[in-house]
Short mmCIF file of C-alpha atoms in Angstrom, two decimals:
data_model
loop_
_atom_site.label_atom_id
_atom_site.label_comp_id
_atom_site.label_asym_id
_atom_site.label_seq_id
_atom_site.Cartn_x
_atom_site.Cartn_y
_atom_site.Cartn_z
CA UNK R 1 -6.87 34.17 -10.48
CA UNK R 2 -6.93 31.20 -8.61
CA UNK R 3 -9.90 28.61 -8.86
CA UNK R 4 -10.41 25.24 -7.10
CA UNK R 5 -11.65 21.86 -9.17
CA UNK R 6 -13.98 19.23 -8.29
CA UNK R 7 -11.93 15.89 -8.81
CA UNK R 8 -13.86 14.09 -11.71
CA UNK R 9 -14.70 10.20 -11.28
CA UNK R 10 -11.18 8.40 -11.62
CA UNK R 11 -9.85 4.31 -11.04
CA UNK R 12 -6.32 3.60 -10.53
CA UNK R 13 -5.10 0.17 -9.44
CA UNK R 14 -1.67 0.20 -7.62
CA UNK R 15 -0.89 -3.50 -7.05
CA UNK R 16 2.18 -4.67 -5.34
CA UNK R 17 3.45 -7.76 -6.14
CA UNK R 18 6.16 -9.68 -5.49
CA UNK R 19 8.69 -12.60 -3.99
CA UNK R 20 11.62 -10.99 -5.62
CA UNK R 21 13.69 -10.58 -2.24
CA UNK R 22 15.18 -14.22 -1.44
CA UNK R 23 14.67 -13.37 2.47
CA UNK R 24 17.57 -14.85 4.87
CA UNK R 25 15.71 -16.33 7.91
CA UNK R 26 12.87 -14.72 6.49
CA UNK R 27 13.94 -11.07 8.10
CA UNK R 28 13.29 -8.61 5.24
CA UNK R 29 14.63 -5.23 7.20
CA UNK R 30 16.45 -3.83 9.68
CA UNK R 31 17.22 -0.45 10.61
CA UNK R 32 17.08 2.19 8.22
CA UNK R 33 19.77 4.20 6.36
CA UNK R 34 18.56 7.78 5.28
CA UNK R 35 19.90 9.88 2.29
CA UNK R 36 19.55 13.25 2.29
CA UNK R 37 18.80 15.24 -1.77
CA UNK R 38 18.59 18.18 -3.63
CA UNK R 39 16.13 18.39 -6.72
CA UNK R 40 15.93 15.01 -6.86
CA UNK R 41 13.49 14.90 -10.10
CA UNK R 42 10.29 12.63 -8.88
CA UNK R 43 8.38 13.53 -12.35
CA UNK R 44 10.15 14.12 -15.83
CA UNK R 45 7.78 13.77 -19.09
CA UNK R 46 10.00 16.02 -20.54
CA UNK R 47 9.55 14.00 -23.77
CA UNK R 48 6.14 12.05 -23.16
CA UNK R 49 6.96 9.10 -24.64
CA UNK R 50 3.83 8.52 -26.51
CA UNK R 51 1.37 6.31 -24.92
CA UNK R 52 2.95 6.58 -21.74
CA UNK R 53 1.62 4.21 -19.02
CA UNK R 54 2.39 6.78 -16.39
CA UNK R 55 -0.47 9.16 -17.04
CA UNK R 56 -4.48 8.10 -16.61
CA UNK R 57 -6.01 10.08 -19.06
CA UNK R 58 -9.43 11.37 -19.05
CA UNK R 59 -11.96 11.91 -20.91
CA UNK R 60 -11.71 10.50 -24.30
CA UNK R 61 -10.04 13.79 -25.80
CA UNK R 62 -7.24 13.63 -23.25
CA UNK R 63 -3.96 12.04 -24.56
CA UNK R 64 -0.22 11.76 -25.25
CA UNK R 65 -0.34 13.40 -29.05
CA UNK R 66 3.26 12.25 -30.03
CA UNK R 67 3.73 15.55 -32.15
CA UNK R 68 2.79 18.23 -30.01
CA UNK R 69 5.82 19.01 -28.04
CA UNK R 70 7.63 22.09 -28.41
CA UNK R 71 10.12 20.35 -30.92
CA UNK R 72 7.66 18.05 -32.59
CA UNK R 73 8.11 15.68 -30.20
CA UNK R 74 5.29 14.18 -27.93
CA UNK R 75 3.33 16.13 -25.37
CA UNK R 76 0.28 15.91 -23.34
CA UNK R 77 -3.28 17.52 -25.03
CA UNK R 78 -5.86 18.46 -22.86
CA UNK R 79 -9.33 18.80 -24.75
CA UNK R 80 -12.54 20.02 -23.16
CA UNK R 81 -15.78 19.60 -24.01
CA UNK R 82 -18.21 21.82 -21.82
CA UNK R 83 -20.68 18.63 -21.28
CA UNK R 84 -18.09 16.56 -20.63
CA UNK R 85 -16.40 17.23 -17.33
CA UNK R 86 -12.52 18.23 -16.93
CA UNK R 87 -9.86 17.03 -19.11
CA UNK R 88 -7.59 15.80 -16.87
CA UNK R 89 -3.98 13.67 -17.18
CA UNK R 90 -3.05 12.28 -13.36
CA UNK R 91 0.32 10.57 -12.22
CA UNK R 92 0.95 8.39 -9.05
CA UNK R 93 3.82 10.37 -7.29
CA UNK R 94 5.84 8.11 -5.31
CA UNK R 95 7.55 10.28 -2.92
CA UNK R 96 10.59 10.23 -0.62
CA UNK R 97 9.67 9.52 3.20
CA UNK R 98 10.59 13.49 3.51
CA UNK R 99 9.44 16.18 1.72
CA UNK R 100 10.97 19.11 2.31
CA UNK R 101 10.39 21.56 -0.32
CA UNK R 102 9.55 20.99 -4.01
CA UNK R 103 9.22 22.89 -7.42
CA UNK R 104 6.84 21.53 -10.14
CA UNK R 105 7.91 23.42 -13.67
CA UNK R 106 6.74 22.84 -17.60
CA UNK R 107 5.76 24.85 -20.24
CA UNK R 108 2.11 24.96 -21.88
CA UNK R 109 0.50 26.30 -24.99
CA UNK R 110 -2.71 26.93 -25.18
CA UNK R 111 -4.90 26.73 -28.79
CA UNK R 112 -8.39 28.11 -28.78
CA UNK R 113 -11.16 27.21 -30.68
CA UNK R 114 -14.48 28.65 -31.93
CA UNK R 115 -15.80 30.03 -28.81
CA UNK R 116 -18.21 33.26 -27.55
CA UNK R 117 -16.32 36.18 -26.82
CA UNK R 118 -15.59 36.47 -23.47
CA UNK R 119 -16.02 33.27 -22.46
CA UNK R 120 -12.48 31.46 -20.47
CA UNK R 121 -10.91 28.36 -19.85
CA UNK R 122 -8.81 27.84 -16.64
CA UNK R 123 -6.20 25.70 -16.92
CA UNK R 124 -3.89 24.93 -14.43
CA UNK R 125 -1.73 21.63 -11.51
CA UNK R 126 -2.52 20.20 -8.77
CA UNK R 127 -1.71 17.85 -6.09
CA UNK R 128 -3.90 15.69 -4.50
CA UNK R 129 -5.23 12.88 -2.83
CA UNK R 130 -8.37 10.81 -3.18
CA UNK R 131 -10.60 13.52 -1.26
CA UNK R 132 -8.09 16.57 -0.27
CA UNK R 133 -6.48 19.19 -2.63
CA UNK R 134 -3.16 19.42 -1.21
CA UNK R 135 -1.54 22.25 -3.72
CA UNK R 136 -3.15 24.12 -6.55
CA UNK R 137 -1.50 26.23 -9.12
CA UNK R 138 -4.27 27.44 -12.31
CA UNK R 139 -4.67 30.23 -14.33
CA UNK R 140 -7.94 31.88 -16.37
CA UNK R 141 -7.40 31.83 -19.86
CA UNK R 142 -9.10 33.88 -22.44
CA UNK R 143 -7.01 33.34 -25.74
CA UNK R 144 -4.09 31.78 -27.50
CA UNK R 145 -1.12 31.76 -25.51
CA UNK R 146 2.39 30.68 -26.88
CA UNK R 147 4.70 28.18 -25.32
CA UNK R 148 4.82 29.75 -22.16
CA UNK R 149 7.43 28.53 -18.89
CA UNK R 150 5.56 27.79 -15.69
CA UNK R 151 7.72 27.46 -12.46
CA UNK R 152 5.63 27.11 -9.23
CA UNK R 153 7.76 26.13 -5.59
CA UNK R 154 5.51 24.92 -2.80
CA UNK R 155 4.21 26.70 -0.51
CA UNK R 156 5.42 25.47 2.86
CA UNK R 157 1.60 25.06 3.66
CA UNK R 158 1.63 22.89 0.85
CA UNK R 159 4.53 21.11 1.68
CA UNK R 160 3.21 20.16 5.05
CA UNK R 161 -0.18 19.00 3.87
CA UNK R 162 1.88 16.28 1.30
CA UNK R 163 3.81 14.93 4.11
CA UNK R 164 0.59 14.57 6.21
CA UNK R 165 -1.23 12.52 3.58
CA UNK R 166 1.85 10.70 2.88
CA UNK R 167 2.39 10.08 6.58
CA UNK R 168 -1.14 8.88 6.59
CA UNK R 169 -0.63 6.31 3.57
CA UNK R 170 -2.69 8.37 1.27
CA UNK R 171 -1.80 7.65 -2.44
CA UNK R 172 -0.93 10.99 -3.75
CA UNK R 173 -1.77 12.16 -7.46
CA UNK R 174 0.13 15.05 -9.49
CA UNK R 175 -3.09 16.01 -11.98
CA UNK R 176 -2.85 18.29 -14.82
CA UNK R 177 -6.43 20.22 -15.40
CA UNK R 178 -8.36 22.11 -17.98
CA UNK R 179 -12.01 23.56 -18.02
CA UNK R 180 -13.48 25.05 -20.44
CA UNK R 181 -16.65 27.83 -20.02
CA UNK R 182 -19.72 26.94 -21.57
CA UNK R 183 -19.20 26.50 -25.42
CA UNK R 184 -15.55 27.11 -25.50
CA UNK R 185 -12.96 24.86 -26.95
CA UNK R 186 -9.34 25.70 -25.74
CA UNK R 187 -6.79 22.79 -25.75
CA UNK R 188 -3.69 22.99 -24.00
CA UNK R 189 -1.06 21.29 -24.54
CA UNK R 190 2.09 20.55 -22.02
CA UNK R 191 5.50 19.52 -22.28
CA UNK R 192 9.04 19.33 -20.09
CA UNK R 193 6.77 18.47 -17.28
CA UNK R 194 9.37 18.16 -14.40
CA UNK R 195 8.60 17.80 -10.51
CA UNK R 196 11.96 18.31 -8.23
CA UNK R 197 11.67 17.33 -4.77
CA UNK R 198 14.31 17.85 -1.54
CA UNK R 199 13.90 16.03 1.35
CA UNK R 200 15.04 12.28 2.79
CA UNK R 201 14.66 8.53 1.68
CA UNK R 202 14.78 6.17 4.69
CA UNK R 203 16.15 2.77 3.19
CA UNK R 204 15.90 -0.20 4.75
CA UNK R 205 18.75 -2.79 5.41
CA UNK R 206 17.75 -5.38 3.85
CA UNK R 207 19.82 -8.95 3.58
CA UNK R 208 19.29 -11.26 0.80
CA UNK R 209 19.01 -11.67 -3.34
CA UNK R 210 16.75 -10.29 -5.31
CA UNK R 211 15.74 -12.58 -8.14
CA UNK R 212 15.63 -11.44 -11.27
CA UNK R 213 15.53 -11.43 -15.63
CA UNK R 214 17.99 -10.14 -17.77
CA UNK R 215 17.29 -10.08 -21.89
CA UNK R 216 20.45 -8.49 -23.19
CA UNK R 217 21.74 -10.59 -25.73
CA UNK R 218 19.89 -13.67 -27.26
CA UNK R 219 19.60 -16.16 -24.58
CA UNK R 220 18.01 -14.33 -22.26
CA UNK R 221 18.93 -15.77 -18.09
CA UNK R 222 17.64 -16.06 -14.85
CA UNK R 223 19.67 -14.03 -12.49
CA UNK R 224 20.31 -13.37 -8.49
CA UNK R 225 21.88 -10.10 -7.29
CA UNK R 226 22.00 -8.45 -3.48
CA UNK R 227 19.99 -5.18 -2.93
CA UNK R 228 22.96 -2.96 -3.53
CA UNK R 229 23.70 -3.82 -6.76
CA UNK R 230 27.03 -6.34 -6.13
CA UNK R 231 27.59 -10.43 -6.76
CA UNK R 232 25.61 -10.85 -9.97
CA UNK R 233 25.36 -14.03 -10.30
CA UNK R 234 23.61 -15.81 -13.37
CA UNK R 235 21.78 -19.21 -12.31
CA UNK R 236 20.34 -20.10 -15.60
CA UNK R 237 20.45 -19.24 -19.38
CA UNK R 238 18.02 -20.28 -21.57
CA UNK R 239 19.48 -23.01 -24.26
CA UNK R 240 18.01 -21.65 -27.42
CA UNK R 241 19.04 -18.72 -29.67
CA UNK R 242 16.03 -18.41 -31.56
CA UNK R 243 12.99 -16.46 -30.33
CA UNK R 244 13.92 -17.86 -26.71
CA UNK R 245 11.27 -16.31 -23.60
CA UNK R 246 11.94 -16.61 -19.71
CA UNK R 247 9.75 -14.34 -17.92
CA UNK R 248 8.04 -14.21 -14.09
CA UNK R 249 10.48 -14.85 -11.45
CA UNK R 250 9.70 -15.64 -8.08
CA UNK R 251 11.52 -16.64 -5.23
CA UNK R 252 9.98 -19.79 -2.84
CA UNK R 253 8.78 -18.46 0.25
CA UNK R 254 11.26 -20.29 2.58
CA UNK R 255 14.11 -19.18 -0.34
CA UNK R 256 15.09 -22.92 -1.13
CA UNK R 257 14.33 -22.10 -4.89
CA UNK R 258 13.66 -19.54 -7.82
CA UNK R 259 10.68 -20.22 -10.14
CA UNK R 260 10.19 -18.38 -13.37
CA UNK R 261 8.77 -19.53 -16.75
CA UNK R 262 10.16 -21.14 -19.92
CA UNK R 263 9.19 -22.13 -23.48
CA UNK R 264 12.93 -24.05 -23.99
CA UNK R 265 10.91 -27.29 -23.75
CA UNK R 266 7.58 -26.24 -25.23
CA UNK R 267 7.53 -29.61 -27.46
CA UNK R 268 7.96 -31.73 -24.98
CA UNK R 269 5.14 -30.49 -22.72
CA UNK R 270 1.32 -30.15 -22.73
CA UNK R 271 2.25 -26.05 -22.44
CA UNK R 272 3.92 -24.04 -24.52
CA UNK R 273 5.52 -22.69 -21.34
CA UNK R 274 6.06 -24.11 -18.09
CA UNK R 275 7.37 -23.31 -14.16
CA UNK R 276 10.96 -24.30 -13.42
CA UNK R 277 12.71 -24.01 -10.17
CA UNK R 278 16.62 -23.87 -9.54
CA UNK R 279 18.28 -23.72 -6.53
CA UNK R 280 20.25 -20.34 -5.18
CA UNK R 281 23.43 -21.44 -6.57
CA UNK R 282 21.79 -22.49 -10.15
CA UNK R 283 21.68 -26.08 -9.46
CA UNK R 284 18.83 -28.35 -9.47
CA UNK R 285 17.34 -27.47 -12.18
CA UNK R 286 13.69 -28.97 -12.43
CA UNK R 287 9.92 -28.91 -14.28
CA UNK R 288 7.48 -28.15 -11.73
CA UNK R 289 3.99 -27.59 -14.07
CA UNK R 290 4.46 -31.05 -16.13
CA UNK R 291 6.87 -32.30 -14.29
CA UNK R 292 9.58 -33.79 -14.28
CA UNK R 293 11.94 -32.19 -17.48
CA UNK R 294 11.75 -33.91 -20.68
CA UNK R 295 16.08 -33.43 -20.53
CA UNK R 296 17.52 -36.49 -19.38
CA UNK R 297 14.68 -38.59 -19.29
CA UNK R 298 13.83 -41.91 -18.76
CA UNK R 299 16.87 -40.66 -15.67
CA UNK R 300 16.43 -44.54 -14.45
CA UNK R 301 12.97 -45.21 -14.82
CA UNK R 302 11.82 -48.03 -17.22
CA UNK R 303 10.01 -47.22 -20.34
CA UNK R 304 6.99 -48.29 -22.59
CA UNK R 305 5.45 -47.57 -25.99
CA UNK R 306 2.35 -45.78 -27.14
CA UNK R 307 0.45 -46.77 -30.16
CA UNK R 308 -2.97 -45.99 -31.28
CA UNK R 309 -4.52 -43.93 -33.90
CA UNK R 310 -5.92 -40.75 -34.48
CA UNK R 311 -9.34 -39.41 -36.07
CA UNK R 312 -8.98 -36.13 -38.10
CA UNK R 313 -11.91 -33.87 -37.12
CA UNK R 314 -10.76 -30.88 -38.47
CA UNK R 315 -8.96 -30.58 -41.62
CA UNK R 316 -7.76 -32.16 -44.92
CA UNK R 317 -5.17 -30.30 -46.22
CA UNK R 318 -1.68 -28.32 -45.18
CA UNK R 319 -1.94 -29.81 -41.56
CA UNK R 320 1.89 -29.65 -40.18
CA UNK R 321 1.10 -32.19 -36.87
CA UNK R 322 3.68 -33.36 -34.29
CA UNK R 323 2.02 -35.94 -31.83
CA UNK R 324 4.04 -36.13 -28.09
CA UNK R 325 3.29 -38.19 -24.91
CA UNK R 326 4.80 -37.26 -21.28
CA UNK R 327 8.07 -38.99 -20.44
CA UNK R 328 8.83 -40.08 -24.85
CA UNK R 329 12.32 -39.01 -25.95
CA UNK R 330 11.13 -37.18 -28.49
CA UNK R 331 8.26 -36.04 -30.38
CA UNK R 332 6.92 -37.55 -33.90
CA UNK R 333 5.44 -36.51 -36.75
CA UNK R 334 2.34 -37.62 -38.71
CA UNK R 335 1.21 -37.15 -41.78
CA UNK R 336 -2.51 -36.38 -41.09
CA UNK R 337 -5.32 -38.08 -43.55
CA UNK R 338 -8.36 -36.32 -45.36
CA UNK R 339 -11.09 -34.89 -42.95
CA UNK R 340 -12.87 -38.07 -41.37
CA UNK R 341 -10.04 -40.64 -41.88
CA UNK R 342 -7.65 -42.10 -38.79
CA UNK R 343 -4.06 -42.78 -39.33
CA UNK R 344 -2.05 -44.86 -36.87
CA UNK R 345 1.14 -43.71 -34.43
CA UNK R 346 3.44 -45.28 -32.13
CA UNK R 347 5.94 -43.61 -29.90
CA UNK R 348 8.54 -45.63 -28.46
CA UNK R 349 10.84 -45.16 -25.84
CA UNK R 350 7.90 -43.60 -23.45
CA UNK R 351 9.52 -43.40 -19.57
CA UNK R 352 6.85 -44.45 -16.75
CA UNK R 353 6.17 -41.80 -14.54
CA UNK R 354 5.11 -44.29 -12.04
CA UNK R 355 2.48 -46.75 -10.87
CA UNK R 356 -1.02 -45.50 -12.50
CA UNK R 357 0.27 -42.12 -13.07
CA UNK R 358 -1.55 -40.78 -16.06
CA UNK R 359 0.64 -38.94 -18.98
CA UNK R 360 -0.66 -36.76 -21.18
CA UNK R 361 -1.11 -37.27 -25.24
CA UNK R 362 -0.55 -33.51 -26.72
CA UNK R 363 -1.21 -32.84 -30.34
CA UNK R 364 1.14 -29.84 -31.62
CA UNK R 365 0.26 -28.11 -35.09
CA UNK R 366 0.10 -25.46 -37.35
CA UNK R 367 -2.73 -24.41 -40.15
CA UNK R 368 -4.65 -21.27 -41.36
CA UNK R 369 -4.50 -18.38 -38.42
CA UNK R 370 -2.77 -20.62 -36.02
CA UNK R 371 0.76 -20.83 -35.88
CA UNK R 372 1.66 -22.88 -33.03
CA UNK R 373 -1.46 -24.70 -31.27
CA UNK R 374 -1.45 -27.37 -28.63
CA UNK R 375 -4.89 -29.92 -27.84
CA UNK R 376 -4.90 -32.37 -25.24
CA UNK R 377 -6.52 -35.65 -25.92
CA UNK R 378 -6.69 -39.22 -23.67
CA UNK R 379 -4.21 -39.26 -20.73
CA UNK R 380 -2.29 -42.92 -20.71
CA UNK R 381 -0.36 -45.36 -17.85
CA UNK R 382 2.56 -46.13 -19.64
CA UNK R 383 3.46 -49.90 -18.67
CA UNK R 384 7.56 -50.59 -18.29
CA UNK R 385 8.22 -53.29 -20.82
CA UNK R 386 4.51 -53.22 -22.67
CA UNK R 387 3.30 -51.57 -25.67
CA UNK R 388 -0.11 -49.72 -24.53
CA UNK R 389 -2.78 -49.25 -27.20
CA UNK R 390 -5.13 -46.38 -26.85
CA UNK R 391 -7.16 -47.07 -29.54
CA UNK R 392 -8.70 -44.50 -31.65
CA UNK R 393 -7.92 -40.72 -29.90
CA UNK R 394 -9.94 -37.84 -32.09
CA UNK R 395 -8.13 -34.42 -33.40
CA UNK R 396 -10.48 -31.41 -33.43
CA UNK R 397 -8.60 -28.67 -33.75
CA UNK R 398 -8.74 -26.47 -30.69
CA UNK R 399 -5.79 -23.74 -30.71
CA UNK R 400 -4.87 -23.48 -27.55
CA UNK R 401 -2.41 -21.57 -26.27
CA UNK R 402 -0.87 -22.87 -23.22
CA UNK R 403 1.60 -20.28 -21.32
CA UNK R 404 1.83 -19.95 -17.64
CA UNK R 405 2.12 -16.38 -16.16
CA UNK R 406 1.90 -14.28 -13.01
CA UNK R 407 3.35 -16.29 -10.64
CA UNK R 408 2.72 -16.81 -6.94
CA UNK R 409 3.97 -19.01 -4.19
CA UNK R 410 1.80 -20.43 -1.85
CA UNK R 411 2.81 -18.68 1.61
CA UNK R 412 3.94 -22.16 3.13
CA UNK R 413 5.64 -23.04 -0.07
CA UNK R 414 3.94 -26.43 -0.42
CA UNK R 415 2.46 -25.03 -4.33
CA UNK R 416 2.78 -22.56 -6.83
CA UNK R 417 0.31 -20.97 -8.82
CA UNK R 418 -0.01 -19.18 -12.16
CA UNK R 419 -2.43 -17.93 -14.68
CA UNK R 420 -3.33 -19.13 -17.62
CA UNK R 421 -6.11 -18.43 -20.67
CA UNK R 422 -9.24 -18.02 -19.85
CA UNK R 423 -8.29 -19.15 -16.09
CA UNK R 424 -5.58 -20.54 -13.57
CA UNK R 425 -3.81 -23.48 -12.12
CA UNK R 426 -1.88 -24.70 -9.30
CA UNK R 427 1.07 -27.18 -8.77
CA UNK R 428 2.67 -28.80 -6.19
CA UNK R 429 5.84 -27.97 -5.05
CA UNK R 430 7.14 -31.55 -6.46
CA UNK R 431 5.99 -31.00 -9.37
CA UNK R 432 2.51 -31.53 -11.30
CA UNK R 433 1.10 -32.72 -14.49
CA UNK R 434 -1.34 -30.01 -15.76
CA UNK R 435 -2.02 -28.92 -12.09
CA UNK R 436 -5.48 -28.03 -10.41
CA UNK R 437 -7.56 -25.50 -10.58
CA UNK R 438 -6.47 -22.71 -8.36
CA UNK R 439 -10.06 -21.23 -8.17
CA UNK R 440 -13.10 -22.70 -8.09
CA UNK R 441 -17.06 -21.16 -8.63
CA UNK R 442 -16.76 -17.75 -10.66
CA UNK R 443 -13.18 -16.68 -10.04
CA UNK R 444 -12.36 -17.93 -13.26
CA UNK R 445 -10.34 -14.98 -15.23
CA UNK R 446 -7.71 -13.38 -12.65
CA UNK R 447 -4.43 -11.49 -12.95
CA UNK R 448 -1.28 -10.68 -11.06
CA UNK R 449 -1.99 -13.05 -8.30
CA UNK R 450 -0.47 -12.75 -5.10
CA UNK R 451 -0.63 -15.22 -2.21
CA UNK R 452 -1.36 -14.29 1.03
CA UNK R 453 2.06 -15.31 3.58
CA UNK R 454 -0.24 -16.17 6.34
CA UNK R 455 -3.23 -18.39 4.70
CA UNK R 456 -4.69 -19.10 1.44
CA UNK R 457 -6.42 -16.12 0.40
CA UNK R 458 -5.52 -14.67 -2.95
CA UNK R 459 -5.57 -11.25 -4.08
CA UNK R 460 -5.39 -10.70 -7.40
CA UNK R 461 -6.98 -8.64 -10.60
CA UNK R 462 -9.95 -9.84 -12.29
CA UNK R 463 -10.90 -8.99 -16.27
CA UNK R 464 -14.51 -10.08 -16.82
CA UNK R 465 -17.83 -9.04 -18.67
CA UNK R 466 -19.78 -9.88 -15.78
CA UNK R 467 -18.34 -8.57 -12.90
CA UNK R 468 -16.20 -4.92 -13.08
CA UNK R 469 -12.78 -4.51 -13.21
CA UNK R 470 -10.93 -4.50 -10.05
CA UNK R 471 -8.93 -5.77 -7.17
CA UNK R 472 -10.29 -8.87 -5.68
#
């Protein structure tokens, strides 16, 4: 018996990011080549890796239980409550550009509870879009049913409704269903979930790199390779073997550089992380957030000192403290004083970033909970040839965590921007000390930022507790 289902209250954020194709005169595609397939598998859960990102669950009750398969491995449980709407499990299906036929198959088991006699669940798949049931496949259940094969082909009805929606740009939704009658308790639980799908892919030529990360081995490097697959080429490896991270690449709009992120100079830098840029060959490399690179400096300039001393706010005891300034050689260490007390510092060697350019005193240190924390205090003009007192510069203790993420490119390539805790920055394509705030007014917490090309809107995610979650 077949029965329709009212699609229960559901948010899904698909948002496409990128800058990963280094464009060649900025033409992205040409004509297109198509591939013809067979049973080209578009869904396999066969496993349901527990947790699986893949699958919205909903409500509550609804989950990957990682031994509930038919072999004890993970599967997905469906539990209704009769007050609480369907339990449901949906999937984005991201489908060829032709569908021409299709077969969705899995097998399901069904567990009642305590329930009135007489009283049935209906269980059952369906396709769909944000308003339209495209294809529907359920059953009426009445009472335990074993692990039982289901293999459904599309209708051709079916078929042609799909490539409507999909023609339309309608994001399309594979949902697994289950609804209980009134005071019954059936679970079902489904595994080998498979959806096979003939038809054609129209591919675009496309000319160019894309950019990317590899992390096999322990340095992990930045990396260029064309879009089918040949001349690999490696631009940059990152120079430490322990704990190393490189993550978020990006190519500049106009494909003169590759940003991504590293921590390889973390000490030398008010962030624990910053942007770096290298050419398309892997030359060139540079600091853009806190620039320039602490390698190779004073790289001609002239150099000063830095002396002053610092108050401890915070703590007494066990205080491991490493005290840098923008453009030193190196970073120093000082033994910190009891709780009130000032000890001095001097750091020699300090290159000058130029003519009343302010660099930036960072306090590294470790105690209690945190492990690795970074305050700012009083940025200084280092003087060529002078020792420059700052007087007396006050620790407090702030554990901040500094690491730039989510990387965009302004669309004329003139800055860069990233996000950051509890907000976001943006630096100049030459390079930036600390950068500028990329928002301003309430924007303050977004995510997976994404430039416009043509002006400078931004779209991005937002996290807050005043406003909901969404894209913005």
């Amino acid at each position: 018996m077949k029965s329709n289902f009212s699609l229960a209250a559901l948010l899904i954020l698909a948002l496409l990011l990128g800058g990963l194709l280094l464009p060649d005169a900025r033409t992205l595609a040409g004509s297109a080549d198509t591939s013809a397939f067979t049973g080209r598998e578009y869904v396999r859960n066969g496993d349901f890796s527990a947790n699986n990102v893949g699958w919205n669950t909903s409500p509550t009750w609804s989950y990957i239980d990682a031994g509930a398969g038919q072999n004890g491995s993970a599967a997905l449980r469906l539990n209704h409550l009769s007050d609480d709407g369907p339990a449901q499990a949906l999937q984005m299906l991201h489908l060829p550009t032709t569908v021409s036929a299709a077969t969705l198959s899995y097998i399901v088991r069904i567990e009642p509870g305590q329930q009135p006699a007489g009283v049935m669940a209906t269980f059952g798949a369906q396709i769909l879009t944000d308003s339209e049931v495209l294809f529907e496949d359920a059953y009426q259940i009445n009472g335990a049913v074993a692990w039982t094969p289901i293999s459904t082909s599309l209708s051709a009805d079916a078929i042609t409704k799909i490539q409507q929606a999909f023609d339309a740009g309608q994001q399309i939704y594979l949902r697994m269903v289950l609804v209980n009658g009134q005071g019954a308790y059936f679970t079902a639980f489904v595994d080998n979930l498979s959806l096979r799908v003939d038809g054609d892919m129209a591919y675009p030529s496309l000319t160019g790199s894309i950019g990317f990360i590899s992390r096999q081995g322990q340095q992990p490097t930045v990396n260029r390779i064309q879009p089918d697959g040949s001349a690999r080429q490696t631009l940059w490896t990152h120079p430490d073997t322990i704990a190393p991270d490189v993550y978020d690449v990006t190519w500049r709009p106009d494909a003169k550089e590759l940003a991504f992120v590293s921590d390889h100079e973390g000490a030398y830098s008010p962030f624990h992380s910053d942007i770096y840029a290298v050419d398309p060959v892997g030359n060139a490399l540079r600091r853009i957030s806190n620039a320039p690179m602490q390698a190779g400096w004073p790289n001609g300039r002239q150099t000063g000192a830095i002396t002053g001393r610092i108050y401890n706010g915070y703590a007494s005891f066990g205080l491991t403290f490493v005290v840098y300034v923008e453009g030193a050689q190196e970073v120093i260490s000082v033994n910190m004083p009891e709780f009130g007390q000032d000890v001095a510092f001097n750091i020699p060697n300090v290159a000058d970033n130029g003519p009343g350019a302010l660099q930036t005193i960072v306090f590294n240190w470790s105690r209690d909970n945190c492990a690795n924390g970074k305050e700012f205090s009083v940025p200084v003009d280092v003087l060529p040839g002078q020792t420059v007192d700052v007087g007396t510069i006050n620790f407090n203790g702030y554990c901040n965590q500094y690491n730039v993420s989510d990387l965009s490119w302004k669309g004329d390539g003139a800055a860069i921007g990233g996000v950051m805790l509890n907000g976001s920055r943006r630096f100049a394509v030459g390079g930036e000390s600390i950068g500028q705030d990329l928002f301003t007014g309430t924007e303050n917490f977004p995510q997976d930022l994404s430039w416009s090309p043509i002006n400078d809107q931004i779209l991005s995610t937002r996290q807050t507790q005043a406003v909901n979650d969404g894209i913005f």
